[in-house]
Tab-separated table of C-alpha atoms and ligand atoms in Angstrom:
chain	number	residue	atom	x	y	z
A	891	MET	CA	2.648	-13.860	-16.774
A	892	ILE	CA	0.050	-11.148	-16.055
A	893	SER	CA	-0.973	-9.615	-12.686
A	894	VAL	CA	-4.378	-7.809	-12.930
A	895	CYS	CA	-4.740	-4.782	-10.243
A	896	PHE	CA	-8.080	-3.148	-9.311
A	897	PRO	CA	-7.540	-0.041	-7.313
A	898	ALA	CA	-10.893	-0.033	-5.345
A	899	LYS	CA	-12.593	2.155	-2.893
A	900	ASN	CA	-16.245	1.271	-2.119
A	901	GLU	CA	-16.837	-0.756	-5.228
A	902	GLY	CA	-18.856	-3.829	-3.533
A	903	LYS	CA	-21.332	-3.755	-6.453
A	904	PHE	CA	-19.353	-4.770	-9.390
A	905	ILE	CA	-15.771	-6.194	-7.751
A	906	GLU	CA	-16.821	-9.623	-7.333
A	907	ARG	CA	-17.980	-9.854	-11.099
A	908	ASN	CA	-14.879	-8.056	-12.394
A	909	VAL	CA	-12.332	-10.237	-10.279
A	910	LYS	CA	-14.065	-13.446	-11.652
A	911	VAL	CA	-13.630	-12.238	-15.216
A	912	ALA	CA	-10.053	-11.261	-14.636
A	913	ARG	CA	-9.250	-14.678	-13.052
A	914	ARG	CA	-10.582	-16.601	-15.777
A	915	THR	CA	-8.693	-14.522	-18.379
A	916	PRO	CA	-5.929	-16.733	-20.034
A	917	ASN	CA	-2.280	-16.168	-18.573
A	918	VAL	CA	-3.564	-13.976	-15.691
A	919	MET	CA	-1.680	-15.452	-12.699
A	920	GLU	CA	-3.253	-13.288	-10.015
A	921	VAL	CA	-5.885	-10.485	-9.330
A	922	ILE	CA	-5.149	-8.095	-6.716
A	923	VAL	CA	-7.328	-5.640	-5.186
A	924	ILE	CA	-5.854	-2.691	-3.613
A	925	ASP	CA	-8.154	-1.215	-1.220
A	926	GLY	CA	-8.409	2.583	-0.389
A	927	GLY	CA	-10.288	2.099	2.845
A	928	SER	CA	-13.684	0.730	1.612
A	929	THR	CA	-16.270	0.934	4.344
A	930	ASP	CA	-18.684	-1.418	2.208
A	931	ASN	CA	-18.464	-5.140	1.258
A	932	THR	CA	-15.746	-4.648	-1.425
A	933	ILE	CA	-13.265	-6.785	0.502
A	934	LYS	CA	-15.681	-9.410	1.387
A	935	LYS	CA	-16.797	-9.685	-2.259
A	936	ALA	CA	-13.342	-9.459	-3.827
A	937	LEU	CA	-12.084	-12.265	-1.345
A	938	LYS	CA	-14.914	-14.462	-2.274
A	939	ALA	CA	-14.388	-14.278	-6.122
A	940	GLY	CA	-10.576	-15.034	-5.199
A	941	ALA	CA	-8.495	-11.845	-5.291
A	942	HIS	CA	-5.526	-11.215	-3.354
A	943	ILE	CA	-6.085	-8.072	-1.076
A	944	VAL	CA	-3.596	-5.414	-0.009
A	945	TYR	CA	-4.491	-2.055	1.591
A	946	GLN	CA	-2.980	0.942	0.181
A	947	SER	CA	-0.154	2.188	2.559
A	948	ASP	CA	-1.578	5.678	2.988
A	949	LEU	CA	-5.218	6.070	3.279
A	950	LYS	CA	-5.697	9.543	1.763
A	951	TYR	CA	-8.375	10.538	-0.624
A	952	PRO	CA	-7.853	10.672	-3.680
A	953	GLY	CA	-5.228	7.928	-3.517
A	954	LYS	CA	-5.868	6.035	-6.765
A	955	GLY	CA	-1.867	6.497	-7.449
A	956	ILE	CA	-0.934	5.363	-3.980
A	957	ALA	CA	-3.011	2.244	-4.791
A	958	MET	CA	-1.415	1.553	-8.226
A	959	ARG	CA	2.065	2.152	-6.905
A	960	ASP	CA	1.367	-0.409	-4.100
A	961	GLY	CA	-0.243	-2.733	-6.627
A	962	VAL	CA	3.020	-2.676	-8.542
A	963	TYR	CA	4.999	-3.768	-5.873
A	964	TYR	CA	2.615	-6.587	-4.756
A	965	ALA	CA	2.302	-7.930	-8.127
A	966	ARG	CA	4.392	-10.923	-9.020
A	967	GLY	CA	3.751	-11.015	-12.737
A	968	SER	CA	6.103	-9.445	-15.263
A	969	ILE	CA	3.095	-7.542	-16.848
A	970	VAL	CA	0.788	-5.701	-14.817
A	971	VAL	CA	-2.620	-4.491	-15.905
A	972	PHE	CA	-4.805	-1.887	-14.118
A	973	LEU	CA	-8.384	-1.704	-14.391
A	974	ASP	CA	-11.102	0.589	-12.791
A	975	ALA	CA	-13.124	-1.578	-10.659
A	976	ASP	CA	-16.420	0.076	-11.592
A	977	ILE	CA	-16.529	-1.347	-15.066
A	978	LYS	CA	-19.954	-2.922	-15.586
A	979	ASN	CA	-19.253	-4.679	-18.796
A	980	LEU	CA	-15.492	-5.983	-18.334
A	981	ASP	CA	-14.656	-8.968	-20.307
A	982	SER	CA	-11.623	-11.083	-20.876
A	983	SER	CA	-10.967	-9.595	-24.197
A	984	MET	CA	-10.366	-6.202	-22.848
A	985	ILE	CA	-7.418	-7.645	-20.773
A	986	LEU	CA	-6.168	-9.636	-23.780
A	987	SER	CA	-6.419	-6.471	-25.800
A	988	LEU	CA	-4.397	-4.441	-23.464
A	989	THR	CA	-1.658	-7.033	-22.948
A	990	LYS	CA	-1.242	-8.312	-26.534
A	991	PRO	CA	0.968	-5.567	-27.821
A	992	ILE	CA	3.350	-6.142	-24.798
A	993	VAL	CA	3.312	-10.037	-24.992
A	994	ASN	CA	4.157	-9.560	-28.930
A	995	GLY	CA	6.988	-7.220	-28.069
A	996	GLU	CA	5.517	-4.171	-29.739
A	997	ALA	CA	4.968	-2.110	-26.662
A	998	ASP	CA	6.250	-1.606	-23.232
A	999	PHE	CA	3.021	0.398	-22.217
A	1000	VAL	CA	-0.410	0.138	-23.244
A	1001	LYS	CA	-3.180	2.785	-22.858
A	1002	GLY	CA	-6.837	1.453	-23.211
A	1003	ALA	CA	-9.186	3.586	-24.928
A	1004	PHE	CA	-12.995	3.082	-24.846
A	1005	GLY	CA	-15.987	4.133	-26.592
A	1006	ARG	CA	-16.171	7.146	-28.831
A	1007	LYS	CA	-17.013	9.523	-25.687
A	1008	ALA	CA	-13.717	10.485	-23.666
A	1009	GLY	CA	-14.519	12.130	-20.095
A	1010	ARG	CA	-14.858	15.686	-19.477
A	1011	VAL	CA	-11.598	16.146	-17.510
A	1012	THR	CA	-10.089	14.543	-20.549
A	1013	GLU	CA	-11.195	16.921	-23.117
A	1014	LEU	CA	-11.518	20.200	-21.183
A	1015	VAL	CA	-8.194	19.857	-19.224
A	1016	ALA	CA	-5.829	16.986	-20.243
A	1017	LYS	CA	-6.021	17.518	-24.006
A	1018	PRO	CA	-5.500	21.086	-24.119
A	1019	LEU	CA	-2.579	21.070	-21.639
A	1020	LEU	CA	-0.988	18.053	-23.331
A	1021	ARG	CA	-1.500	20.138	-26.762
A	1022	MET	CA	0.389	23.129	-25.256
A	1023	PHE	CA	3.248	21.052	-23.522
A	1024	TYR	CA	3.396	17.563	-25.029
A	1025	PRO	CA	2.089	17.847	-28.402
A	1026	GLU	CA	3.674	14.476	-29.237
A	1027	LEU	CA	0.835	12.819	-26.893
A	1028	THR	CA	-2.056	14.602	-28.467
A	1029	SER	CA	-2.549	11.440	-30.560
A	1030	PHE	CA	-3.725	9.639	-27.475
A	1031	SER	CA	-7.638	9.780	-27.585
A	1032	GLN	CA	-7.823	8.927	-23.986
A	1033	PRO	CA	-4.774	9.911	-21.995
A	1034	LEU	CA	-6.525	9.574	-18.496
A	1035	SER	CA	-7.924	6.161	-19.096
A	1036	GLY	CA	-7.448	3.968	-16.068
A	1037	GLU	CA	-7.167	0.879	-18.256
A	1038	ILE	CA	-3.588	0.358	-18.750
A	1039	ALA	CA	-1.019	-2.444	-19.058
A	1040	GLY	CA	2.663	-2.219	-18.811
A	1041	LEU	CA	5.970	-4.385	-17.954
A	1042	LYS	CA	6.349	-4.241	-14.305
A	1043	SER	CA	10.046	-3.205	-14.753
A	1044	ILE	CA	9.046	0.126	-16.437
A	1045	PHE	CA	6.374	1.152	-13.774
A	1046	LEU	CA	9.089	0.519	-10.992
A	1047	SER	CA	11.256	2.925	-12.997
A	1048	VAL	CA	9.092	5.949	-12.471
A	1049	SER	CA	7.369	7.482	-9.518
A	1050	PHE	CA	3.666	7.560	-9.178
A	1051	GLU	CA	1.620	10.795	-8.412
A	1052	GLU	CA	-0.738	9.946	-5.413
A	1053	ASP	CA	-3.902	11.334	-6.693
A	1054	TRP	CA	-5.979	11.656	-9.892
A	1055	GLY	CA	-2.827	12.866	-11.659
A	1056	VAL	CA	-1.413	9.289	-11.799
A	1057	ASP	CA	-2.654	8.225	-15.187
A	1058	VAL	CA	-1.466	11.312	-17.150
A	1059	GLY	CA	1.812	11.454	-15.058
A	1060	LEU	CA	2.566	7.901	-15.874
A	1061	LEU	CA	1.895	8.583	-19.537
A	1062	ILE	CA	4.227	11.484	-19.879
A	1063	ASP	CA	7.046	10.015	-17.646
A	1064	LEU	CA	7.039	6.745	-19.572
A	1065	TYR	CA	7.022	8.497	-22.697
A	1066	ARG	CA	9.955	10.785	-21.766
A	1067	LYS	CA	11.866	7.470	-20.531
A	1068	GLY	CA	11.740	6.471	-24.129
A	1069	PHE	CA	9.430	3.448	-23.730
A	1070	LYS	CA	7.307	2.107	-26.431
A	1071	ILE	CA	3.698	3.260	-25.934
A	1072	VAL	CA	0.496	2.301	-27.754
A	1073	GLU	CA	-3.171	3.164	-27.555
A	1074	ILE	CA	-5.585	0.131	-28.085
A	1075	ASP	CA	-9.272	0.317	-28.547
A	1076	ILE	CA	-10.897	-1.848	-25.843
A	1077	GLY	CA	-14.325	-1.370	-26.790
A	1078	PHE	CA	-17.023	0.303	-25.039
A	1079	LYS	CA	-16.726	0.888	-21.349
A	1080	ASP	CA	-19.974	0.955	-19.147
A	1081	HIS	CA	-19.665	2.797	-15.860
A	1082	ASP	CA	-21.221	5.296	-13.509
A	1083	MET	CA	-19.945	8.967	-14.385
A	1084	LYS	CA	-19.017	11.484	-11.409
A	1085	PRO	CA	-21.303	14.488	-11.431
A	1086	LEU	CA	-19.618	17.613	-12.504
A	1087	TYR	CA	-19.166	19.079	-9.328
A	1088	LEU	CA	-17.076	16.462	-8.168
A	1089	LEU	CA	-14.656	17.009	-10.957
A	1090	THR	CA	-12.912	20.093	-9.883
A	1091	ASP	CA	-10.385	18.358	-7.810
A	1092	MET	CA	-9.811	15.667	-10.519
A	1093	ALA	CA	-9.236	18.477	-13.090
A	1094	TYR	CA	-6.889	20.438	-10.544
A	1095	ASP	CA	-4.734	16.850	-10.009
A	1096	VAL	CA	-4.558	16.195	-13.781
A	1097	ALA	CA	-3.703	19.784	-14.647
A	1098	LYS	CA	-0.911	19.810	-11.658
A	1099	ALA	CA	0.594	16.566	-12.867
A	1100	ILE	CA	1.004	18.134	-16.437
A	1101	LEU	CA	2.263	21.435	-15.309
A	1102	THR	CA	4.620	20.005	-13.056
A	1103	ARG	CA	6.279	17.897	-15.849
A	1104	ALA	CA	6.379	20.992	-18.070
A	1105	MET	CA	8.174	22.846	-15.507
A	1106	MET	CA	10.752	19.962	-15.059
A	1107	ASP	CA	11.133	19.802	-18.765
A	1108	GLY	CA	11.959	23.634	-18.824
A	1109	LYS	CA	8.632	24.354	-20.642
A	1110	ILE	CA	7.489	26.850	-17.948
A	1111	ASP	CA	10.055	28.690	-15.819
A	1112	LYS	CA	10.323	27.552	-12.200
A	1113	ILE	CA	9.906	30.848	-10.730
A	1114	SER	CA	6.310	31.282	-12.151
A	1115	TYR	CA	5.530	27.878	-11.420
A	1116	ASP	CA	6.559	28.258	-7.795
A	1117	LYS	CA	4.626	31.537	-7.611
A	1118	TYR	CA	1.500	30.425	-9.218
A	1119	ILE	CA	1.121	26.509	-8.876
A	1120	LYS	CA	0.876	26.311	-5.185
A	1121	ALA	CA	1.142	22.474	-4.860
A	1122	ILE	CA	4.431	20.986	-5.746
A	1123	PRO	CA	5.080	17.431	-5.336
A	1124	GLU	CA	8.062	16.242	-3.716
A	1125	GLU	CA	9.490	14.212	-6.509
A	1126	ILE	CA	8.062	13.096	-9.957
A	1127	GLY	CA	11.075	11.201	-10.907
A	1128	GLU	CA	14.088	11.910	-13.166
A	1129	PHE	CA	13.234	12.458	-17.060
A	1130	LYS	CA	15.746	10.899	-19.481
B	954	MET	CA	24.057	-9.353	15.748
B	955	ARG	CA	23.736	-8.838	11.984
B	956	TYR	CA	21.055	-6.502	10.865
B	957	ILE	CA	19.398	-5.396	7.765
B	958	VAL	CA	17.054	-2.405	7.531
B	959	VAL	CA	15.204	-1.788	4.440
B	960	GLY	CA	13.814	1.959	4.101
B	961	GLY	CA	15.487	5.127	5.320
B	962	GLY	CA	12.194	6.961	6.300
B	963	HIS	CA	10.605	8.322	9.413
B	964	ILE	CA	9.821	4.752	11.109
B	965	SER	CA	13.367	3.335	9.979
B	966	GLN	CA	15.191	6.396	11.780
B	967	PHE	CA	13.691	5.438	15.209
B	968	ILE	CA	14.219	1.590	14.404
B	969	LEU	CA	18.017	2.445	13.663
B	970	ARG	CA	18.232	4.479	17.031
B	971	THR	CA	16.635	1.599	19.096
B	972	ILE	CA	19.078	-0.998	17.533
B	973	ALA	CA	22.233	1.312	17.792
B	974	SER	CA	21.375	2.127	21.462
B	975	SER	CA	20.637	-1.308	22.485
B	976	ASP	CA	23.215	-3.469	20.585
B	977	ARG	CA	26.720	-1.909	20.946
B	978	LYS	CA	28.094	-4.516	18.716
B	979	ALA	CA	25.365	-4.121	16.079
B	980	VAL	CA	26.506	-4.772	12.332
B	981	ILE	CA	23.852	-2.830	10.518
B	982	THR	CA	23.252	-2.587	6.787
B	983	ILE	CA	20.755	0.019	5.564
B	984	ILE	CA	19.129	-0.377	2.117
B	985	GLU	CA	17.660	2.565	0.365
B	986	ARG	CA	16.547	3.768	-2.912
B	987	SER	CA	18.461	6.820	-2.785
B	988	GLN	CA	22.106	6.836	-2.607
B	989	GLU	CA	22.085	10.027	-0.740
B	990	LYS	CA	19.600	8.907	1.988
B	991	ALA	CA	21.479	5.493	2.464
B	992	THR	CA	24.817	7.184	2.985
B	993	VAL	CA	23.729	9.993	5.194
B	994	THR	CA	21.699	7.607	7.363
B	995	ALA	CA	24.227	4.870	7.432
B	996	LYS	CA	26.658	7.491	8.773
B	997	GLN	CA	24.569	8.598	11.581
B	998	PHE	CA	24.414	4.805	12.870
B	999	ASN	CA	27.800	3.594	11.892
B	1000	ALA	CA	26.167	1.237	9.188
B	1001	GLU	CA	26.894	-0.011	5.889
B	1002	PRO	CA	24.811	1.665	3.117
B	1003	LEU	CA	23.443	0.076	-0.068
B	1004	TRP	CA	21.244	1.568	-2.488
B	1005	GLY	CA	19.326	0.555	-5.494
B	1006	ASP	CA	16.147	-1.105	-6.709
B	1007	LEU	CA	14.554	-2.538	-3.719
B	1008	GLU	CA	12.584	-5.006	-5.755
B	1009	ASN	CA	15.523	-6.721	-6.935
B	1010	PRO	CA	16.632	-9.720	-4.464
B	1011	LYS	CA	20.171	-9.179	-5.808
B	1012	ILE	CA	20.447	-6.003	-3.417
B	1013	LEU	CA	19.499	-8.401	-0.540
B	1014	GLU	CA	22.215	-10.737	-1.516
B	1015	LYS	CA	24.696	-8.033	-1.663
B	1016	ALA	CA	23.642	-7.079	1.996
B	1017	ASN	CA	24.620	-10.659	2.903
B	1018	ILE	CA	21.105	-11.483	3.892
B	1019	SER	CA	22.089	-15.256	4.117
B	1020	ILE	CA	23.875	-14.348	7.473
B	1021	CYS	CA	21.622	-11.922	8.852
B	1022	ASP	CA	20.136	-12.270	12.176
B	1023	LEU	CA	17.474	-9.858	12.200
B	1024	PHE	CA	15.793	-8.386	9.169
B	1025	ILE	CA	13.424	-5.089	9.190
B	1026	ALA	CA	11.409	-4.179	6.273
B	1027	SER	CA	10.250	-0.516	6.930
B	1028	THR	CA	9.731	1.259	3.773
B	1029	GLU	CA	6.654	3.667	3.317
B	1030	ILE	CA	5.205	1.132	0.915
B	1031	ASP	CA	3.341	-1.722	2.600
B	1032	ALA	CA	3.153	-3.901	-0.433
B	1033	LEU	CA	7.074	-3.871	-0.784
B	1034	ASN	CA	7.257	-4.649	2.990
B	1035	ILE	CA	5.230	-7.462	2.715
B	1036	ARG	CA	7.262	-8.800	-0.387
B	1037	LEU	CA	10.564	-7.994	1.367
B	1038	CYS	CA	9.410	-10.109	4.605
B	1039	GLU	CA	8.367	-12.816	2.360
B	1040	ALA	CA	11.821	-13.020	0.915
B	1041	ALA	CA	13.726	-12.498	3.945
B	1042	LYS	CA	11.698	-15.505	5.701
B	1043	ARG	CA	10.859	-17.976	2.907
B	1044	VAL	CA	13.910	-17.609	0.602
B	1045	TYR	CA	16.499	-16.539	2.846
B	1046	GLY	CA	15.351	-18.147	6.137
B	1047	VAL	CA	16.246	-14.989	8.219
B	1048	PRO	CA	15.811	-16.180	11.867
B	1049	PHE	CA	13.889	-12.955	12.875
B	1050	VAL	CA	11.936	-10.914	10.462
B	1051	ILE	CA	10.158	-7.669	11.320
B	1052	GLY	CA	7.776	-5.922	8.996
B	1053	VAL	CA	6.301	-2.507	9.256
B	1054	VAL	CA	2.881	-1.675	8.395
B	1055	ASN	CA	1.873	2.044	7.680
B	1056	ASN	CA	-1.809	0.918	7.307
B	1057	PRO	CA	-3.028	-1.286	10.270
B	1058	LEU	CA	-5.234	-3.243	7.942
B	1059	ASN	CA	-1.925	-4.840	6.308
B	1060	SER	CA	-0.886	-6.426	9.540
B	1061	GLU	CA	-2.310	-9.899	9.071
B	1062	ILE	CA	-1.200	-9.986	5.487
B	1063	ILE	CA	2.469	-9.338	6.483
B	1064	LYS	CA	2.428	-11.738	9.248
B	1065	LYS	CA	1.362	-14.414	6.938
B	1066	ALA	CA	3.919	-13.417	4.353
B	1067	GLY	CA	6.677	-13.986	6.907
B	1068	ALA	CA	6.979	-11.360	9.576
B	1069	ASP	CA	7.742	-12.837	12.889
B	1070	ILE	CA	6.885	-9.643	14.403
B	1071	VAL	CA	4.615	-6.863	13.045
B	1072	LEU	CA	5.699	-3.301	13.834
B	1073	ASP	CA	1.973	-1.522	13.478
B	1074	PRO	CA	2.396	1.996	15.153
B	1075	ILE	CA	-1.219	3.321	14.143
B	1076	GLY	CA	-2.902	-0.123	15.006
B	1077	LEU	CA	-1.082	0.140	18.603
B	1078	ALA	CA	-2.158	3.795	19.060
B	1079	LEU	CA	-5.754	2.822	18.078
B	1080	ARG	CA	-5.943	0.230	20.501
B	1081	ILE	CA	-5.136	2.625	23.287
B	1082	LEU	CA	-7.686	4.894	21.882
B	1083	GLU	CA	-10.064	1.987	22.080
B	1084	LEU	CA	-9.445	1.534	25.694
B	1085	LYS	CA	-10.665	5.065	26.390
B	1086	VAL	CA	-13.720	4.502	24.051
B	1087	LYS	CA	-15.032	1.028	24.780
B	1088	ARG	CA	-17.212	0.400	27.691
B	1089	TYR	CA	-16.623	-3.320	27.887
B	1090	GLY	CA	-14.732	-5.893	26.026
B	1091	CYS	CA	-11.182	-6.858	25.406
B	1092	ILE	CA	-8.650	-4.496	24.050
B	1093	SER	CA	-5.336	-5.928	23.215
B	1094	ILE	CA	-2.621	-3.690	23.927
B	1095	LEU	CA	0.028	-6.016	22.736
B	1096	LYS	CA	-0.730	-8.905	20.333
B	1097	GLU	CA	1.222	-12.131	20.343
B	1098	ASP	CA	2.454	-11.506	16.815
B	1099	GLU	CA	3.838	-8.248	17.778
B	1100	CYS	CA	6.004	-9.312	20.728
B	1101	GLY	CA	5.611	-13.004	21.436
B	1102	PHE	CA	2.715	-12.732	24.165
B	1103	ASN	CA	-0.630	-10.901	24.394
B	1104	PHE	CA	-1.197	-8.228	26.848
B	1105	SER	CA	-4.862	-7.375	26.869
B	1106	ILE	CA	-7.218	-5.190	29.215
B	1107	LEU	CA	-10.516	-6.539	30.010
B	1108	LYS	CA	-13.480	-4.361	30.833
B	1109	PHE	CA	-16.597	-6.078	32.207
B	1110	LYS	CA	-20.145	-5.139	31.849
B	1111	ASP	CA	-21.245	-7.811	34.394
B	1112	SER	CA	-19.743	-9.680	37.166
B	1113	THR	CA	-17.891	-12.965	36.344
B	1114	SER	CA	-15.493	-15.459	37.762
B	1115	ILE	CA	-11.781	-15.018	36.865
B	1116	VAL	CA	-10.498	-17.777	34.858
B	1117	LYS	CA	-6.949	-19.118	35.765
B	1118	ASN	CA	-4.680	-21.553	33.890
B	1119	GLU	CA	-1.013	-21.818	33.047
B	1120	ASN	CA	-0.815	-19.649	30.064
B	1121	ILE	CA	-2.274	-16.442	31.629
B	1122	LYS	CA	-1.673	-14.136	34.476
B	1123	ILE	CA	-4.226	-11.837	35.589
B	1124	ILE	CA	-4.094	-8.564	37.663
B	1125	LEU	CA	-7.366	-7.231	38.840
B	1126	ILE	CA	-7.816	-3.506	39.141
B	1127	ARG	CA	-10.602	-2.117	41.168
B	1128	ASN	CA	-11.116	1.742	41.520
B	1129	GLY	CA	-7.716	2.276	40.018
B	1130	LYS	CA	-5.672	0.098	42.326
B	1131	PRO	CA	-4.642	-3.658	42.317
B	1132	ALA	CA	-7.033	-5.881	44.053
B	1133	GLU	CA	-7.460	-9.535	45.174
B	1134	ASP	CA	-10.725	-11.203	44.198
B	1135	ASP	CA	-11.737	-14.296	42.246
B	1136	VAL	CA	-14.724	-12.513	40.892
B	1137	VAL	CA	-14.649	-9.233	38.852
B	1138	ALA	CA	-17.366	-6.591	39.469
B	1139	ARG	CA	-18.883	-4.240	36.901
B	1140	GLY	CA	-16.373	-1.310	36.135
B	1141	ASP	CA	-13.350	-3.691	37.148
B	1142	LEU	CA	-10.445	-4.041	34.800
B	1143	LEU	CA	-8.383	-6.918	34.306
B	1144	LEU	CA	-4.882	-6.982	32.783
B	1145	ALA	CA	-4.330	-10.188	31.306
B	1146	ILE	CA	-0.702	-11.479	30.020
B	1147	GLY	CA	-0.159	-14.765	28.280
B	1148	SER	CA	0.085	-16.621	25.093
B	1149	GLY	CA	-1.311	-19.499	23.115
B	1150	LYS	CA	-4.741	-20.790	22.637
B	1151	GLU	CA	-5.414	-21.158	26.463
B	1152	PHE	CA	-5.163	-17.594	26.722
B	1153	ASN	CA	-7.550	-16.927	23.982
B	1154	GLU	CA	-10.171	-19.285	25.414
B	1155	ALA	CA	-9.860	-17.969	29.005
B	1156	VAL	CA	-10.468	-14.215	27.759
B	1157	LYS	CA	-13.554	-15.449	25.665
B	1158	LYS	CA	-14.872	-17.400	28.665
B	1159	MET	CA	-14.350	-14.164	31.066
B	1160	LEU	CA	-16.098	-12.288	28.436
B	1161	LYS	CA	-18.891	-15.041	28.051
B	1162	GLU	CA	-18.465	-14.827	24.102
C	1109	GTP	N1	-7.423	2.218	-3.518
C	1109	GTP	C1	-8.029	3.337	-3.967
C	1109	GTP	N2	-8.835	3.145	-5.088
C	1109	GTP	C2	-9.469	4.265	-5.631
C	1109	GTP	C3	-9.495	5.577	-4.953
C	1109	GTP	N3	-10.024	6.452	-5.638
C	1109	GTP	C4	-10.605	5.749	-6.625
C	1109	GTP	N4	-10.323	4.384	-6.539
C	1109	GTP	C5	-10.658	3.524	-7.707
C	1109	GTP	O1	-10.078	3.962	-9.011
C	1109	GTP	C6	-10.978	3.528	-10.118
C	1109	GTP	C7	-11.344	4.692	-10.724
C	1109	GTP	O2	-12.130	5.666	-9.796
C	1109	GTP	P1	-13.471	6.459	-10.433
C	1109	GTP	O3	-13.918	7.389	-9.269
C	1109	GTP	O4	-14.458	5.426	-10.959
C	1109	GTP	O5	-12.768	7.489	-11.358
C	1109	GTP	P2	-13.000	7.716	-12.747
C	1109	GTP	O6	-13.305	6.269	-13.529
C	1109	GTP	O7	-11.961	8.260	-13.352
C	1109	GTP	O8	-14.182	8.545	-12.923
C	1109	GTP	P3	-15.813	8.279	-13.397
C	1109	GTP	O9	-15.949	8.729	-14.641
C	1109	GTP	O10	-16.628	8.788	-12.382
C	1109	GTP	O11	-15.828	6.897	-13.395
C	1109	GTP	C8	-12.215	2.926	-9.225
C	1109	GTP	O12	-11.891	1.463	-9.321
C	1109	GTP	C9	-12.190	3.258	-8.024
C	1109	GTP	O13	-12.739	2.612	-7.002
C	1109	GTP	C10	-8.622	5.782	-3.888
C	1109	GTP	O14	-8.430	6.613	-3.116
C	1109	GTP	N5	-7.882	4.415	-3.425
């Protein structure tokens, strides 16, 4: 059975529709909205549409990773799907495409790819760094996509980055643990894009998540890492 | 009494201190994700350490949850605390379940899930802040779900008669001192202690809500 989780911060515009779409998708047993301190009508709309609400334990921003981790612990389904709450054209087929390889036993973790154009942080930060340190993962066209599905048990086996590094961190950590990962095209995703000046922090978090793992894997020596990459997360989990 | 504490973080440390100092015969089990944390913390409080996947009900059974008197979920993940309280209450019928919320907004959710008492440190501190900021209205210092009774402070804009019933005890504070009167005046404070529906109705009536 499937739990669909929407990490959301001020998504009153689309949340009601998206929760409804997720709820009427076959095999979806529950829809969970993990709120990151919304001050608009996100909660009201999500409740109206029949979602379960839980508030992320630590209200810092960016806290998408905290919200995702909390969602995993709240979910009752054996398969957990994460979707961005700001998708304008979500439909059930996206959820079904994401979960199908898991239901069929062909994958433990599915990354959703959408449209032809990947984001700016993906092309300019994630992909070059992955090419340097994890060339095995360059085949993923959208390593940062927030539309993912996985067995709950595999999510419980890794630690989540708290910030925007969460999606690429999960990809690398689950890959390193040897889980079966596939990327699936889920069609075109229509959503508002952040202005360029808001992407610096996101790019930083993504770079930090990749470089930290590269250091843990001995691909960057720890002394340079400590010297040049100031922010070191406490724990990113053990690699197999 | 037999206690189970899940989580070995900051809040748990203080919970464990409180248990150890107030119940000399306490039999405590500490459940943690990390073996090191579990072992070190358990040693400090003369407790039994257990470690592993906190999601897995097996670990609760290993901790003998079926004979536990007081269960406390105090990890840093509210969603996990909610699920743990739910299991302790609804699956294992633990008589007394305490849930910690790191985010006050989860207070109602954890209560509904099965916590008899909610430990909400930020929420409590905020209500004290509210007392400083709010000019009138009802500020609950302790709520019924936190300790079994309500302790509220009422501030008044206009004069009102004090409502009395069996479920509410009131102390009137005027100019910083306890005073006797049947009517409150502007600027007075009422300390109200009590429980149940009658308590809430009396408060509403005095505030003319
Ligand atoms: N709970 C929670 N949700 C968050 C937080 N930050 C972002 N989100 C949600 O995470 C999802 C993705 O966030 P967006 O800001 O759209 O990020 P993005 O999709 O990578 O970037 P865009 O290209 O601008 O859409 C959305 O559903 C957000 O509401 C947070 O701090 N807490």
